[in-house]
mmCIF file of C-alpha atoms in Angstrom:
data_model
loop_
_atom_site.group_PDB
_atom_site.id
_atom_site.type_symbol
_atom_site.label_atom_id
_atom_site.label_comp_id
_atom_site.label_asym_id
_atom_site.label_seq_id
_atom_site.Cartn_x
_atom_site.Cartn_y
_atom_site.Cartn_z
ATOM 1 C CA MET A 271 274.052 28.091 -8.040
ATOM 2 C CA ILE A 272 277.231 26.059 -7.591
ATOM 3 C CA MET A 273 278.096 25.157 -4.018
ATOM 4 C CA ASP A 274 281.752 25.973 -3.354
ATOM 5 C CA LYS A 275 283.914 26.972 -0.388
ATOM 6 C CA GLU A 276 283.602 30.686 -1.062
ATOM 7 C CA LYS A 277 279.802 30.558 -0.960
ATOM 8 C CA ILE A 278 279.714 28.375 2.157
ATOM 9 C CA LEU A 279 282.098 30.728 3.968
ATOM 10 C CA SER A 280 279.952 33.667 2.889
ATOM 11 C CA ILE A 281 276.895 31.947 4.372
ATOM 12 C CA LEU A 282 278.690 31.115 7.630
ATOM 13 C CA SER A 283 279.846 34.725 7.916
ATOM 14 C CA GLN A 284 276.189 35.555 8.566
ATOM 15 C CA VAL A 285 276.059 33.217 11.586
ATOM 16 C CA ARG A 286 277.069 34.757 14.925
ATOM 17 C CA ASP A 287 279.024 33.231 17.781
ATOM 18 C CA PRO A 288 276.616 33.476 20.751
ATOM 19 C CA GLN A 289 279.475 34.223 23.153
ATOM 20 C CA SER A 290 281.528 36.865 21.324
ATOM 21 C CA GLY A 291 278.864 38.170 18.964
ATOM 22 C CA ARG A 292 281.312 37.981 16.057
ATOM 23 C CA ASP A 293 280.534 36.082 12.878
ATOM 24 C CA LEU A 294 282.006 32.575 12.721
ATOM 25 C CA VAL A 295 284.373 33.271 9.819
ATOM 26 C CA SER A 296 285.988 36.489 11.058
ATOM 27 C CA ALA A 297 286.273 34.910 14.518
ATOM 28 C CA GLY A 298 288.412 32.157 12.985
ATOM 29 C CA MET A 299 286.072 29.439 14.179
ATOM 30 C CA VAL A 300 285.583 27.688 10.816
ATOM 31 C CA GLU A 301 288.340 25.240 9.896
ATOM 32 C CA LYS A 302 288.923 22.319 7.516
ATOM 33 C CA LEU A 303 285.986 23.078 5.232
ATOM 34 C CA GLU A 304 285.461 20.259 2.730
ATOM 35 C CA ILE A 305 282.834 19.939 0.000
ATOM 36 C CA ALA A 306 282.204 16.682 -1.847
ATOM 37 C CA GLY A 307 279.087 16.519 -3.989
ATOM 38 C CA ASP A 308 276.166 17.518 -1.755
ATOM 39 C CA ASN A 309 278.177 16.931 1.427
ATOM 40 C CA VAL A 310 279.554 19.875 3.405
ATOM 41 C CA ASN A 311 281.925 19.107 6.287
ATOM 42 C CA PHE A 312 283.709 21.607 8.469
ATOM 43 C CA GLN A 313 285.195 21.975 11.908
ATOM 44 C CA LEU A 314 283.887 24.605 14.304
ATOM 45 C CA VAL A 315 286.355 25.623 16.997
ATOM 46 C CA ILE A 316 284.743 26.566 20.320
ATOM 47 C CA PRO A 317 286.191 27.341 23.783
ATOM 48 C CA ASN A 318 285.059 24.020 25.240
ATOM 49 C CA LEU A 319 282.788 21.152 24.278
ATOM 50 C CA GLN A 320 280.341 21.984 27.096
ATOM 51 C CA MET A 321 279.796 25.514 25.759
ATOM 52 C CA PRO A 322 276.194 26.687 26.286
ATOM 53 C CA GLY A 323 274.342 27.085 23.024
ATOM 54 C CA LYS A 324 276.431 24.531 21.126
ATOM 55 C CA ALA A 325 273.361 22.700 19.815
ATOM 56 C CA GLU A 326 271.738 25.968 18.732
ATOM 57 C CA LEU A 327 274.941 26.965 16.923
ATOM 58 C CA ASN A 328 274.972 23.626 15.128
ATOM 59 C CA PHE A 329 271.364 24.095 13.970
ATOM 60 C CA ALA A 330 272.090 27.690 12.943
ATOM 61 C CA CYS A 331 274.964 26.594 10.682
ATOM 62 C CA ILE A 332 272.982 23.772 9.098
ATOM 63 C CA GLY A 333 269.901 25.951 8.657
ATOM 64 C CA ALA A 334 271.822 28.829 7.084
ATOM 65 C CA ILE A 335 273.440 26.539 4.512
ATOM 66 C CA ASN A 336 270.214 24.640 3.770
ATOM 67 C CA ASP A 337 268.368 27.924 3.198
ATOM 68 C CA VAL A 338 270.626 28.511 0.182
ATOM 69 C CA PHE A 339 271.402 24.897 -0.739
ATOM 70 C CA PRO A 340 268.398 22.754 0.320
ATOM 71 C CA LYS A 341 269.995 19.464 -0.784
ATOM 72 C CA ALA A 342 273.228 20.013 1.136
ATOM 73 C CA GLN A 343 274.104 17.385 3.755
ATOM 74 C CA VAL A 344 275.878 19.440 6.414
ATOM 75 C CA ASN A 345 278.141 17.907 9.071
ATOM 76 C CA VAL A 346 279.530 20.216 11.752
ATOM 77 C CA HIS A 347 282.379 18.807 13.854
ATOM 78 C CA PHE A 348 283.039 20.713 17.074
ATOM 79 C CA MET A 349 286.566 20.963 18.461
ATOM 80 C CA ALA A 350 287.551 22.558 21.750
ATOM 81 C CA ARG A 351 290.411 25.029 21.665
ATOM 82 C CA SER A 352 291.837 24.486 25.118
ATOM 83 C CA ALA A 353 295.019 23.226 26.711
ATOM 84 C CA GLU A 354 293.594 19.729 26.911
ATOM 85 C CA SER A 355 291.962 19.590 23.494
ATOM 86 C CA SER A 356 294.241 21.653 21.277
ATOM 87 C CA HIS A 357 296.327 20.130 18.534
ATOM 88 C CA THR A 358 298.665 17.386 19.672
ATOM 89 C CA PRO A 359 302.228 18.715 20.066
ATOM 90 C CA ASN A 360 304.580 17.342 17.459
ATOM 91 C CA PRO A 361 307.539 15.395 18.899
ATOM 92 C CA ILE A 362 309.082 15.335 15.405
ATOM 93 C CA SER A 363 308.804 18.975 14.411
ATOM 94 C CA ASN A 364 311.064 18.536 11.368
ATOM 95 C CA ILE A 365 308.203 16.697 9.627
ATOM 96 C CA LYS A 366 305.611 18.941 7.976
ATOM 97 C CA HIS A 367 302.762 16.481 7.452
ATOM 98 C CA ILE A 368 301.939 13.078 8.939
ATOM 99 C CA ILE A 369 299.440 11.024 6.950
ATOM 100 C CA ALA A 370 297.981 7.752 8.220
ATOM 101 C CA VAL A 371 296.996 5.084 5.704
ATOM 102 C CA ALA A 372 294.188 3.069 7.273
ATOM 103 C CA SER A 373 291.685 0.334 6.513
ATOM 104 C CA GLY A 374 288.769 -1.238 8.289
ATOM 105 C CA LYS A 375 289.648 -4.754 7.188
ATOM 106 C CA GLY A 376 292.904 -6.595 6.567
ATOM 107 C CA GLY A 377 293.854 -7.816 3.115
ATOM 108 C CA VAL A 378 292.583 -4.820 1.149
ATOM 109 C CA GLY A 379 296.054 -3.680 0.059
ATOM 110 C CA LYS A 380 296.631 -0.945 2.626
ATOM 111 C CA SER A 381 300.401 -1.445 2.810
ATOM 112 C CA THR A 382 300.668 -1.573 -0.981
ATOM 113 C CA VAL A 383 298.872 1.759 -1.171
ATOM 114 C CA ALA A 384 301.004 3.235 1.637
ATOM 115 C CA VAL A 385 304.274 2.301 -0.075
ATOM 116 C CA ASN A 386 303.232 3.511 -3.509
ATOM 117 C CA LEU A 387 301.669 6.672 -2.094
ATOM 118 C CA ALA A 388 304.988 7.468 -0.423
ATOM 119 C CA LEU A 389 306.928 6.888 -3.620
ATOM 120 C CA GLY A 390 304.340 8.805 -5.644
ATOM 121 C CA LEU A 391 304.662 11.806 -3.334
ATOM 122 C CA GLN A 392 308.429 11.529 -3.640
ATOM 123 C CA LYS A 393 308.178 11.529 -7.444
ATOM 124 C CA SER A 394 306.108 14.688 -7.119
ATOM 125 C CA GLY A 395 309.095 16.359 -5.470
ATOM 126 C CA ALA A 396 308.403 15.787 -1.776
ATOM 127 C CA LYS A 397 310.721 14.349 0.866
ATOM 128 C CA VAL A 398 308.915 11.328 2.284
ATOM 129 C CA GLY A 399 309.418 8.684 4.980
ATOM 130 C CA ILE A 400 307.404 5.647 6.111
ATOM 131 C CA LEU A 401 306.610 4.460 9.618
ATOM 132 C CA ASP A 402 305.332 0.884 9.702
ATOM 133 C CA ALA A 403 302.800 0.878 12.546
ATOM 134 C CA ASP A 404 301.383 -2.527 11.582
ATOM 135 C CA ILE A 405 303.206 -4.198 14.456
ATOM 136 C CA TYR A 406 301.532 -7.612 14.163
ATOM 137 C CA GLY A 407 301.988 -7.836 10.393
ATOM 138 C CA PRO A 408 304.836 -5.607 9.181
ATOM 139 C CA SER A 409 305.055 -5.488 5.374
ATOM 140 C CA ILE A 410 307.363 -2.535 4.760
ATOM 141 C CA PRO A 411 310.669 -4.506 4.902
ATOM 142 C CA THR A 412 309.487 -6.878 2.156
ATOM 143 C CA MET A 413 307.941 -4.194 -0.032
ATOM 144 C CA PHE A 414 311.097 -2.084 0.098
ATOM 145 C CA GLY A 415 313.459 -5.039 -0.352
ATOM 146 C CA LEU A 416 314.970 -4.603 3.112
ATOM 147 C CA GLN A 417 314.313 -8.045 4.635
ATOM 148 C CA GLY A 418 317.062 -9.049 7.025
ATOM 149 C CA SER A 419 318.380 -5.498 7.385
ATOM 150 C CA ARG A 420 319.009 -4.102 10.848
ATOM 151 C CA PRO A 421 318.925 -0.403 11.746
ATOM 152 C CA LYS A 422 321.915 1.170 13.447
ATOM 153 C CA VAL A 423 321.820 3.515 16.411
ATOM 154 C CA ARG A 424 323.584 6.790 17.080
ATOM 155 C CA ASP A 425 324.152 8.878 20.175
ATOM 156 C CA VAL A 426 322.591 12.317 19.742
ATOM 157 C CA ASN A 427 323.025 14.754 22.637
ATOM 158 C CA GLY A 428 323.266 11.894 25.090
ATOM 159 C CA MET A 429 320.205 10.100 23.678
ATOM 160 C CA THR A 430 320.236 6.877 21.672
ATOM 161 C CA LYS A 431 318.521 7.369 18.318
ATOM 162 C CA ILE A 432 317.580 4.725 15.739
ATOM 163 C CA ILE A 433 318.773 5.432 12.195
ATOM 164 C CA PRO A 434 315.966 4.617 9.730
ATOM 165 C CA LEU A 435 316.790 2.280 6.858
ATOM 166 C CA GLU A 436 316.511 3.725 3.362
ATOM 167 C CA SER A 437 315.291 2.274 0.094
ATOM 168 C CA TYR A 438 314.539 4.375 -3.001
ATOM 169 C CA GLU A 439 315.791 7.280 -0.839
ATOM 170 C CA VAL A 440 312.815 6.826 1.491
ATOM 171 C CA PRO A 441 313.714 6.470 5.206
ATOM 172 C CA THR A 442 311.695 3.705 6.859
ATOM 173 C CA ILE A 443 311.241 2.117 10.266
ATOM 174 C CA SER A 444 309.492 -1.157 11.076
ATOM 175 C CA ILE A 445 309.429 -3.768 13.799
ATOM 176 C CA GLY A 446 310.226 -6.129 10.931
ATOM 177 C CA TYR A 447 313.808 -4.820 11.067
ATOM 178 C CA ILE A 448 314.111 -5.877 14.693
ATOM 179 C CA ILE A 449 312.474 -9.314 14.871
ATOM 180 C CA GLU A 450 313.107 -12.465 12.857
ATOM 181 C CA PRO A 451 310.860 -12.893 9.789
ATOM 182 C CA GLU A 452 309.057 -15.937 11.199
ATOM 183 C CA GLN A 453 308.746 -14.532 14.732
ATOM 184 C CA ALA A 454 305.194 -13.900 15.950
ATOM 185 C CA VAL A 455 304.569 -10.583 17.684
ATOM 186 C CA VAL A 456 302.537 -11.206 20.842
ATOM 187 C CA LEU A 457 302.025 -7.941 22.705
ATOM 188 C CA ARG A 458 299.375 -6.290 24.828
ATOM 189 C CA GLY A 459 298.121 -2.758 24.280
ATOM 190 C CA PRO A 460 300.549 -0.863 26.547
ATOM 191 C CA ARG A 461 303.577 -2.444 24.884
ATOM 192 C CA LEU A 462 302.174 -1.702 21.439
ATOM 193 C CA ALA A 463 301.756 1.917 22.463
ATOM 194 C CA ALA A 464 305.344 2.067 23.703
ATOM 195 C CA ILE A 465 306.689 0.794 20.373
ATOM 196 C CA ILE A 466 304.685 3.344 18.380
ATOM 197 C CA LYS A 467 305.923 6.167 20.612
ATOM 198 C CA GLN A 468 309.490 4.898 20.231
ATOM 199 C CA PHE A 469 309.182 4.845 16.436
ATOM 200 C CA VAL A 470 308.016 8.457 16.580
ATOM 201 C CA SER A 471 310.389 9.935 19.151
ATOM 202 C CA ASP A 472 313.478 7.702 19.146
ATOM 203 C CA VAL A 473 314.028 7.493 15.385
ATOM 204 C CA LEU A 474 316.354 10.064 13.823
ATOM 205 C CA TRP A 475 313.970 11.209 11.122
ATOM 206 C CA PRO A 476 315.419 13.656 8.589
ATOM 207 C CA GLU A 477 313.610 16.773 7.394
ATOM 208 C CA LEU A 478 310.479 15.461 5.666
ATOM 209 C CA ASP A 479 307.511 16.928 3.865
ATOM 210 C CA PHE A 480 305.472 13.794 4.575
ATOM 211 C CA LEU A 481 305.679 10.868 6.963
ATOM 212 C CA ILE A 482 303.359 8.088 5.805
ATOM 213 C CA VAL A 483 302.158 5.838 8.632
ATOM 214 C CA ASP A 484 301.041 2.351 7.608
ATOM 215 C CA LEU A 485 298.445 1.533 10.268
ATOM 216 C CA PRO A 486 297.194 -1.936 11.161
ATOM 217 C CA PRO A 487 293.637 -2.664 10.003
ATOM 218 C CA GLY A 488 290.720 -1.877 12.263
ATOM 219 C CA THR A 489 290.250 0.487 15.193
ATOM 220 C CA GLY A 490 292.462 -0.313 18.150
ATOM 221 C CA ASP A 491 295.372 0.574 20.415
ATOM 222 C CA VAL A 492 297.793 1.602 17.666
ATOM 223 C CA GLN A 493 295.327 4.031 16.096
ATOM 224 C CA LEU A 494 294.507 5.620 19.448
ATOM 225 C CA THR A 495 298.170 5.876 20.425
ATOM 226 C CA LEU A 496 299.065 7.538 17.147
ATOM 227 C CA VAL A 497 296.378 10.235 17.330
ATOM 228 C CA GLN A 498 297.421 10.974 20.912
ATOM 229 C CA THR A 499 301.140 11.105 20.082
ATOM 230 C CA VAL A 500 301.448 13.096 16.852
ATOM 231 C CA PRO A 501 299.340 15.720 15.056
ATOM 232 C CA LEU A 502 297.998 13.812 12.073
ATOM 233 C CA THR A 503 297.360 15.895 8.977
ATOM 234 C CA GLY A 504 294.778 13.407 7.799
ATOM 235 C CA VAL A 505 293.856 9.837 6.945
ATOM 236 C CA VAL A 506 293.801 7.994 3.627
ATOM 237 C CA MET A 507 291.236 5.180 3.837
ATOM 238 C CA VAL A 508 291.843 2.061 1.727
ATOM 239 C CA THR A 509 289.048 -0.333 0.824
ATOM 240 C CA THR A 510 288.041 -2.826 -1.815
ATOM 241 C CA PRO A 511 284.673 -2.413 -3.600
ATOM 242 C CA GLN A 512 282.642 -5.194 -1.975
ATOM 243 C CA ASP A 513 280.143 -4.526 0.804
ATOM 244 C CA VAL A 514 281.931 -6.551 3.506
ATOM 245 C CA ALA A 515 285.030 -4.357 3.122
ATOM 246 C CA LEU A 516 283.040 -1.123 2.898
ATOM 247 C CA ALA A 517 281.170 -1.930 6.116
ATOM 248 C CA ASP A 518 284.432 -2.095 8.056
ATOM 249 C CA ALA A 519 285.851 0.950 6.266
ATOM 250 C CA LEU A 520 282.838 2.913 7.507
ATOM 251 C CA LYS A 521 283.620 1.920 11.099
ATOM 252 C CA ALA A 522 287.217 3.062 10.663
ATOM 253 C CA ILE A 523 286.154 6.398 9.172
ATOM 254 C CA ASN A 524 283.656 6.936 11.981
ATOM 255 C CA MET A 525 286.407 6.359 14.541
ATOM 256 C CA PHE A 526 288.550 9.138 13.053
ATOM 257 C CA LYS A 527 285.481 11.410 12.914
ATOM 258 C CA MET A 528 284.706 10.937 16.616
ATOM 259 C CA GLU A 529 284.671 14.244 18.474
ATOM 260 C CA ALA A 530 287.499 13.145 20.760
ATOM 261 C CA ILE A 531 289.708 12.189 17.780
ATOM 262 C CA ASN A 532 288.560 14.416 14.918
ATOM 263 C CA ILE A 533 291.148 13.688 12.200
ATOM 264 C CA PRO A 534 290.335 14.795 8.632
ATOM 265 C CA ILE A 535 289.683 12.065 6.077
ATOM 266 C CA LEU A 536 291.767 13.064 3.058
ATOM 267 C CA GLY A 537 289.971 10.582 0.852
ATOM 268 C CA VAL A 538 289.320 6.994 -0.138
ATOM 269 C CA VAL A 539 291.422 4.689 -2.303
ATOM 270 C CA GLU A 540 289.465 1.911 -4.000
ATOM 271 C CA ASN A 541 291.941 -0.942 -4.363
ATOM 272 C CA MET A 542 291.306 -4.045 -6.491
ATOM 273 C CA ALA A 543 288.733 -1.953 -8.363
ATOM 274 C CA TRP A 544 288.814 -4.260 -11.392
ATOM 275 C CA PHE A 545 290.921 -7.012 -12.922
ATOM 276 C CA THR A 546 292.911 -6.276 -16.049
ATOM 277 C CA PRO A 547 294.765 -9.198 -17.664
ATOM 278 C CA ALA A 548 298.216 -8.364 -19.014
ATOM 279 C CA GLU A 549 297.327 -9.650 -22.484
ATOM 280 C CA LEU A 550 294.118 -7.530 -22.578
ATOM 281 C CA PRO A 551 295.151 -4.245 -20.925
ATOM 282 C CA GLU A 552 292.002 -2.398 -22.057
ATOM 283 C CA ASN A 553 289.596 -4.922 -20.490
ATOM 284 C CA LYS A 554 288.100 -4.454 -17.029
ATOM 285 C CA TYR A 555 286.472 -7.258 -15.033
ATOM 286 C CA TYR A 556 284.764 -6.035 -11.843
ATOM 287 C CA ILE A 557 285.379 -9.092 -9.695
ATOM 288 C CA PHE A 558 284.448 -7.430 -6.392
ATOM 289 C CA GLY A 559 281.721 -5.166 -7.778
ATOM 290 C CA GLU A 560 281.868 -1.875 -9.644
ATOM 291 C CA GLY A 561 282.413 1.531 -8.074
ATOM 292 C CA GLY A 562 281.923 0.598 -4.423
ATOM 293 C CA GLY A 563 284.752 2.828 -3.230
ATOM 294 C CA LYS A 564 283.535 5.797 -5.257
ATOM 295 C CA ARG A 565 280.004 5.516 -3.853
ATOM 296 C CA PHE A 566 281.383 5.020 -0.365
ATOM 297 C CA ALA A 567 283.475 8.186 -0.587
ATOM 298 C CA HIS A 568 280.533 10.240 -1.842
ATOM 299 C CA GLU A 569 278.118 8.905 0.781
ATOM 300 C CA ASN A 570 280.542 9.740 3.590
ATOM 301 C CA GLY A 571 281.408 13.271 2.562
ATOM 302 C CA SER A 572 284.844 12.356 1.292
ATOM 303 C CA VAL A 573 286.554 12.175 -2.095
ATOM 304 C CA LEU A 574 287.832 9.298 -4.193
ATOM 305 C CA LEU A 575 291.607 9.647 -4.411
ATOM 306 C CA GLY A 576 291.933 6.926 -7.019
ATOM 307 C CA GLN A 577 291.112 3.411 -8.172
ATOM 308 C CA ILE A 578 293.794 0.735 -8.324
ATOM 309 C CA PRO A 579 293.231 -2.319 -10.552
ATOM 310 C CA ILE A 580 294.156 -5.925 -9.815
ATOM 311 C CA VAL A 581 297.306 -6.358 -11.866
ATOM 312 C CA GLN A 582 299.862 -9.116 -11.437
ATOM 313 C CA SER A 583 302.779 -6.681 -11.538
ATOM 314 C CA ILE A 584 301.547 -4.923 -8.382
ATOM 315 C CA ARG A 585 301.731 -8.155 -6.410
ATOM 316 C CA GLU A 586 305.072 -9.115 -7.950
ATOM 317 C CA GLY A 587 306.528 -5.702 -7.187
ATOM 318 C CA GLY A 588 305.422 -5.851 -3.576
ATOM 319 C CA ASP A 589 306.929 -9.298 -3.085
ATOM 320 C CA SER A 590 310.229 -8.427 -4.774
ATOM 321 C CA GLY A 591 310.810 -5.025 -3.209
ATOM 322 C CA LYS A 592 310.092 -3.165 -6.458
ATOM 323 C CA PRO A 593 306.889 -1.169 -5.861
ATOM 324 C CA ALA A 594 304.619 -0.397 -8.802
ATOM 325 C CA VAL A 595 305.484 3.311 -8.933
ATOM 326 C CA THR A 596 309.128 2.413 -9.603
ATOM 327 C CA GLN A 597 308.322 0.108 -12.537
ATOM 328 C CA ASP A 598 308.491 1.647 -16.002
ATOM 329 C CA ASN A 599 307.263 -1.473 -17.812
ATOM 330 C CA VAL A 600 303.650 -1.080 -16.585
ATOM 331 C CA PRO A 601 303.031 2.673 -16.902
ATOM 332 C CA GLN A 602 299.253 2.512 -16.442
ATOM 333 C CA VAL A 603 299.677 0.942 -13.005
ATOM 334 C CA ALA A 604 302.266 3.487 -11.914
ATOM 335 C CA GLU A 605 299.981 6.258 -13.162
ATOM 336 C CA ALA A 606 297.081 4.930 -11.050
ATOM 337 C CA PHE A 607 299.193 5.343 -7.911
ATOM 338 C CA MET A 608 300.529 8.710 -9.090
ATOM 339 C CA GLU A 609 296.933 9.906 -9.374
ATOM 340 C CA VAL A 610 296.389 8.908 -5.744
ATOM 341 C CA ALA A 611 299.503 10.876 -4.764
ATOM 342 C CA ARG A 612 298.449 13.971 -6.721
ATOM 343 C CA ASN A 613 294.943 13.927 -5.277
ATOM 344 C CA THR A 614 296.322 13.459 -1.763
ATOM 345 C CA LEU A 615 298.503 16.531 -2.256
ATOM 346 C CA LYS A 616 295.442 18.498 -3.364
ATOM 347 C CA GLN A 617 293.520 17.448 -0.264
ATOM 348 C CA VAL A 618 296.383 18.433 2.030
ATOM 349 C CA GLU A 619 296.551 21.833 0.344
ATOM 350 C CA ALA A 620 292.776 22.215 0.711
ATOM 351 C CA LEU A 621 293.070 21.785 4.489
ATOM 352 C CA LYS A 622 295.067 25.020 4.616
ATOM 353 C CA VAL A 623 292.139 27.022 3.214
#
């Protein structure tokens, strides 16, 4: 028997809410059901996290699924539906989806993926913007060819709003537009939080289907501020294949899975998956190991959104403000990022089920 969403929902419809007596599915308690290999992840909405019988309900869900699918690895994430714990109100309601691009470690190509994901989504027909939340190391101005540009401001209903700068018809905001290129950013947590909130609320964002947020690496103040400020649709995790990168990626994923944060992981992008020389485009050299990102995604109940090779044109495009997705001379590289964009769209659509 194939394990799919329909069968899992059918199984969970046999489990009763101990408080209302209704089955979990008809009561609307099952949300964000994801299946990846043998891993089953879903969110169970309850009145409060101290609800009596929560542990028993958890065991009942796992037991019911394992009775039919003994090999299934079931993860139940509880979320309280209350005034304090409900979805974060959206201060930018003209944006449909906000996706964070994250990494556990710096230097894995997170910003490169964020930029090309945004442009890939745009090529797929979506209206997309980018918020550069990597305050200490902003890369968006360089990657979009906007170094030295300064955003203008406009008075809107008595409030001063920042006009985002556009490149490739993508509106962007970054602290890199405000400081000098060689200026070090030395800020404590509260000031970092204030800047992130300003980039969300004080920027005149147009109507967007997606706002891509390029997070700093790791698990810190910016990540916490973002999840408390806007309702994130989900997170795209970027890693390279080697174990030292995967270890930190796991910590980052676990942060977003914490009960108090509980943001869906849309999937994993394995960057620098292999090296392909320009003169031998069919050859693959697995410099950092083979398939680490794919295994990592499977082991953590997520999906692999795509694998990006090490290709000189990706680096050149990032440095020159001509991202890989916009380059027609290296179609296989552009297609790798387009696959990431298409798979991200699929995961966002799956969250609505």
